[in-house]
Amino acid sequence: MKYTSINELGLHRKTNQDRVLVQETKHGFLALVCDGIGGGRAGDVASQMVVDIFEEMFEQQGHFEDDEAVISWFRKTLNKVNRHVFAKGEAVIEYDGMGTTLIGVVIRNKRAIGFNVGDSRLYEFRHAKLNLLSHDQTYAYQMYLQNEISKEEIERHPHKNALINAVGINETITFETIRVIDGWTRIMLSSDGLHGFVPHAYLEQAFNLNIEKSTEVLKDLAFKAGGYDNISFIIVEEGQNG
């Protein structure tokens, strides 16, 4: 398995509330991107808590019997994380309202299962096409699902970034499970500092380069688009022995 990752402070940001995690054990491969919300130190506290707990739980995890075992592990870990972040937000005034998005993928024996909370995204690249696999959990996307606006109107809608789901904002949490079809070439997890400012066609063009060059081009594109948010993403390339 080959991978690259970027976690850069945006040009118009004083702090970076994004966190990324890439972890390999003999039982599998885990990648996470979190985009903290809540302002002040709250967002980075939430995203760091998520990364720390997931890292610990993945390190302790033994062999995954099948896909359902992966999903069960993620559900258990996410519920634990959510309880901790929610409790911290309730207990500390400065952390009131904190939370974070989470986009993740677990890969074992070249099989990939993605998980989504919020509006960070999971993409796959195959046959020279970049495909968005996750669904933004925002008010604007919900309006689209209810046929209140068109798909094209989502990006222009004033509530396109208004989240309806995030880690730590409620006592209970739901998540999207994404079963990636076998045969992918690369997978990308990104915060909206990348995909929120760089058009999909430009993202796709960058993926036709090698993984190192793709990473540099994507980072440059985000900064050239204004660098209005922090820029975080992970690209994973399927290896011959992954």
Coordinates of C-alpha atoms in Angstrom, one line a residue:
M1 CA 0.0 0.0 0.0
K2 CA 1.4 3.4 -1.0
Y3 CA 0.0 6.7 0.4
T4 CA 0.6 10.4 0.7
S5 CA -1.0 12.9 3.0
I6 CA -1.2 16.7 3.3
N7 CA -2.3 18.8 6.3
E8 CA -1.7 22.5 5.6
L9 CA -2.8 25.7 7.3
G10 CA -4.9 27.8 4.9
L11 CA -3.8 31.2 3.8
H12 CA -6.8 32.8 5.6
R13 CA -6.7 30.7 8.8
K14 CA -4.9 31.4 12.1
T15 CA -5.2 27.8 13.3
N16 CA -5.5 24.4 11.7
Q17 CA -8.4 22.4 13.1
D18 CA -7.9 19.6 10.5
R19 CA -6.3 16.3 11.5
V20 CA -5.2 13.3 9.4
L21 CA -4.3 9.8 10.5
V22 CA -2.7 7.0 8.5
Q23 CA -2.1 3.8 10.4
E24 CA -1.0 0.3 9.2
T25 CA -1.1 -2.9 11.3
K26 CA -0.8 -6.5 10.4
H27 CA -4.6 -6.6 10.3
G28 CA -5.3 -3.7 8.1
F29 CA -4.9 -0.1 7.0
L30 CA -6.7 2.9 8.4
A31 CA -6.9 6.4 7.0
L32 CA -8.9 9.3 8.6
V33 CA -9.4 13.0 7.8
C34 CA -11.2 15.2 10.4
D35 CA -12.2 18.8 10.0
G36 CA -12.9 20.4 13.4
I37 CA -15.8 22.7 14.0
G38 CA -16.7 25.0 16.9
G39 CA -14.2 27.9 16.7
G40 CA -11.3 28.8 19.0
R41 CA -9.5 25.7 20.2
A42 CA -12.7 23.6 20.2
G43 CA -12.4 22.3 16.6
D44 CA -8.8 21.1 16.9
V45 CA -9.5 19.6 20.3
A46 CA -12.4 17.5 18.8
S47 CA -10.5 16.4 15.8
Q48 CA -7.4 15.5 17.8
M49 CA -9.6 13.4 20.2
V50 CA -11.0 11.5 17.3
V51 CA -7.6 10.8 15.8
D52 CA -6.1 9.7 19.1
I53 CA -9.0 7.3 20.1
F54 CA -9.2 5.8 16.6
E55 CA -5.5 5.2 16.5
E56 CA -5.5 3.5 19.9
M57 CA -8.5 1.3 19.0
F58 CA -7.1 0.3 15.7
E59 CA -3.8 -0.7 17.3
Q60 CA -5.7 -2.9 19.7
Q61 CA -7.9 -4.5 17.1
G62 CA -7.1 -8.0 16.1
H63 CA -8.0 -9.8 12.9
F64 CA -11.1 -8.7 11.0
E65 CA -13.1 -11.8 10.0
D66 CA -15.0 -10.0 7.2
D67 CA -16.5 -6.7 6.1
E68 CA -19.2 -6.8 8.8
A69 CA -16.5 -7.1 11.5
V70 CA -14.9 -3.9 10.1
I71 CA -18.2 -2.1 10.3
S72 CA -18.9 -3.3 13.8
W73 CA -15.5 -2.1 14.9
F74 CA -16.0 1.3 13.4
R75 CA -19.5 1.6 15.0
K76 CA -18.1 0.7 18.4
T77 CA -15.1 3.1 18.1
L78 CA -17.2 6.0 16.7
N79 CA -19.7 5.7 19.5
K80 CA -16.9 5.8 22.1
V81 CA -15.3 8.8 20.4
N82 CA -18.6 10.6 20.1
R83 CA -19.4 10.1 23.8
H84 CA -15.9 11.5 24.8
V85 CA -16.1 14.6 22.5
F86 CA -19.7 15.3 23.5
A87 CA -18.9 15.0 27.2
K88 CA -15.9 17.3 26.9
G89 CA -18.0 19.9 25.1
E90 CA -20.5 19.8 27.9
A91 CA -17.9 20.0 30.7
V92 CA -15.7 22.8 29.4
I93 CA -17.2 26.2 28.6
E94 CA -14.5 26.9 26.0
Y95 CA -15.4 23.7 24.2
D96 CA -19.1 24.2 24.0
G97 CA -20.5 23.3 20.6
M98 CA -17.3 21.6 19.4
G99 CA -17.3 18.8 17.0
T100 CA -15.7 17.5 13.8
T101 CA -16.4 15.8 10.5
L102 CA -14.9 12.4 9.9
I103 CA -14.1 10.6 6.7
G104 CA -12.4 7.3 7.0
V105 CA -11.5 4.1 5.2
V106 CA -10.4 0.7 6.4
I107 CA -8.5 -1.5 3.8
R108 CA -7.8 -5.1 4.3
N109 CA -6.7 -7.6 1.5
K110 CA -7.4 -4.8 -1.0
R111 CA -11.0 -4.5 0.1
A112 CA -12.0 -1.0 1.2
I113 CA -14.9 0.2 3.3
G114 CA -15.4 3.9 3.9
F115 CA -17.2 5.8 6.6
N116 CA -18.6 9.3 6.6
V117 CA -19.8 11.8 9.2
G118 CA -20.3 15.4 7.9
D119 CA -19.0 16.9 4.7
S120 CA -15.5 15.7 4.3
R121 CA -15.3 13.4 1.3
L122 CA -14.3 10.0 0.0
Y123 CA -13.3 9.6 -3.7
E124 CA -12.2 6.6 -5.8
F125 CA -10.1 6.8 -8.9
R126 CA -10.5 4.0 -11.5
H127 CA -10.4 3.8 -15.3
A128 CA -9.1 7.4 -15.4
K129 CA -12.2 8.7 -13.7
L130 CA -12.5 10.3 -10.2
N131 CA -15.8 9.3 -8.6
L132 CA -17.3 10.8 -5.4
L133 CA -18.5 8.0 -3.2
S134 CA -19.6 9.8 0.0
H135 CA -22.7 12.0 0.4
D136 CA -22.4 15.4 2.2
Q137 CA -24.4 15.5 5.3
T138 CA -25.5 19.1 5.0
Y139 CA -28.8 21.0 4.8
A140 CA -28.3 21.8 1.2
Y141 CA -27.7 18.2 0.2
Q142 CA -30.7 17.1 2.3
M143 CA -32.8 19.7 0.3
Y144 CA -31.6 18.1 -2.9
L145 CA -32.6 14.6 -1.7
Q146 CA -36.1 16.0 -0.9
N147 CA -36.2 17.5 -4.5
E148 CA -36.3 21.1 -3.1
I149 CA -33.2 22.1 -5.1
S150 CA -31.3 20.7 -8.1
K151 CA -27.9 19.0 -7.8
E152 CA -26.3 21.9 -9.6
E153 CA -27.8 24.3 -7.0
I154 CA -26.1 22.6 -4.1
E155 CA -22.7 24.3 -4.6
R156 CA -24.4 27.7 -4.8
H157 CA -26.7 27.3 -1.9
P158 CA -26.1 29.4 1.3
H159 CA -26.5 26.3 3.5
K160 CA -24.1 24.1 1.4
N161 CA -21.7 24.0 4.4
A162 CA -24.3 23.8 7.2
L163 CA -23.8 20.4 8.8
I164 CA -26.7 18.1 9.9
N165 CA -24.2 15.6 11.4
A166 CA -20.8 15.7 13.1
V167 CA -18.9 13.9 15.7
G168 CA -19.6 15.3 19.2
I169 CA -22.6 17.5 18.6
N170 CA -25.2 15.1 19.9
E171 CA -25.2 12.3 22.5
T172 CA -25.9 9.7 19.7
I173 CA -24.5 9.6 16.2
T174 CA -25.1 8.0 12.9
F175 CA -22.7 7.4 10.0
E176 CA -22.7 6.5 6.3
T177 CA -21.1 3.2 5.3
I178 CA -19.5 3.1 1.8
R179 CA -18.6 -0.3 0.4
V180 CA -16.0 0.5 -2.3
I181 CA -16.2 -1.8 -5.3
D182 CA -13.1 -3.9 -5.7
G183 CA -10.7 -2.8 -8.5
W184 CA -10.0 0.8 -7.4
T185 CA -6.7 2.3 -8.4
R186 CA -6.6 5.1 -5.8
I187 CA -8.7 6.4 -2.9
M188 CA -8.7 10.0 -1.6
L189 CA -10.1 11.3 1.6
S190 CA -10.3 15.1 1.8
S191 CA -11.6 18.0 3.9
D192 CA -13.5 20.8 2.1
G193 CA -10.5 23.0 2.0
L194 CA -9.6 21.0 -1.1
H195 CA -12.9 19.9 -2.8
G196 CA -14.8 22.9 -1.6
F197 CA -12.6 25.2 -3.8
V198 CA -11.1 23.2 -6.6
P199 CA -13.5 22.0 -9.3
H200 CA -14.0 18.3 -9.8
A201 CA -12.6 18.3 -13.3
Y202 CA -9.3 19.8 -12.0
L203 CA -9.1 17.1 -9.2
E204 CA -9.6 14.4 -11.8
Q205 CA -6.9 15.8 -14.1
A206 CA -4.4 15.7 -11.2
F207 CA -5.1 12.0 -10.6
N208 CA -3.8 11.1 -14.0
L209 CA -0.3 11.9 -12.7
N210 CA 1.7 9.7 -10.4
I211 CA 0.7 9.8 -6.7
E212 CA 3.5 12.1 -5.6
K213 CA 2.9 14.6 -8.4
S214 CA -0.9 14.4 -7.9
T215 CA -0.4 15.3 -4.2
E216 CA 1.7 18.4 -5.0
V217 CA -0.6 19.5 -7.8
L218 CA -3.7 19.2 -5.6
K219 CA -2.1 21.2 -2.8
D220 CA -1.1 23.9 -5.3
L221 CA -4.6 24.0 -6.8
A222 CA -6.1 24.6 -3.3
F223 CA -3.8 27.4 -2.5
K224 CA -4.2 29.0 -6.0
A225 CA -8.0 28.8 -5.4
G226 CA -7.4 31.2 -2.5
G227 CA -6.5 28.8 0.4
Y228 CA -9.5 30.0 2.2
D229 CA -9.7 26.9 4.4
N230 CA -7.2 24.4 5.8
I231 CA -6.1 21.9 3.2
S232 CA -6.1 18.2 4.2
F233 CA -6.2 15.1 2.2
I234 CA -4.9 11.5 2.0
I235 CA -4.3 9.6 -1.2
V236 CA -4.0 5.8 -1.0
E237 CA -2.8 3.8 -4.0
E238 CA -3.4 0.1 -4.2
G239 CA -0.2 -1.9 -4.2
Q240 CA 0.5 -5.2 -5.8
N241 CA 0.9 -6.8 -2.4
G242 CA -1.6 -4.7 -0.4

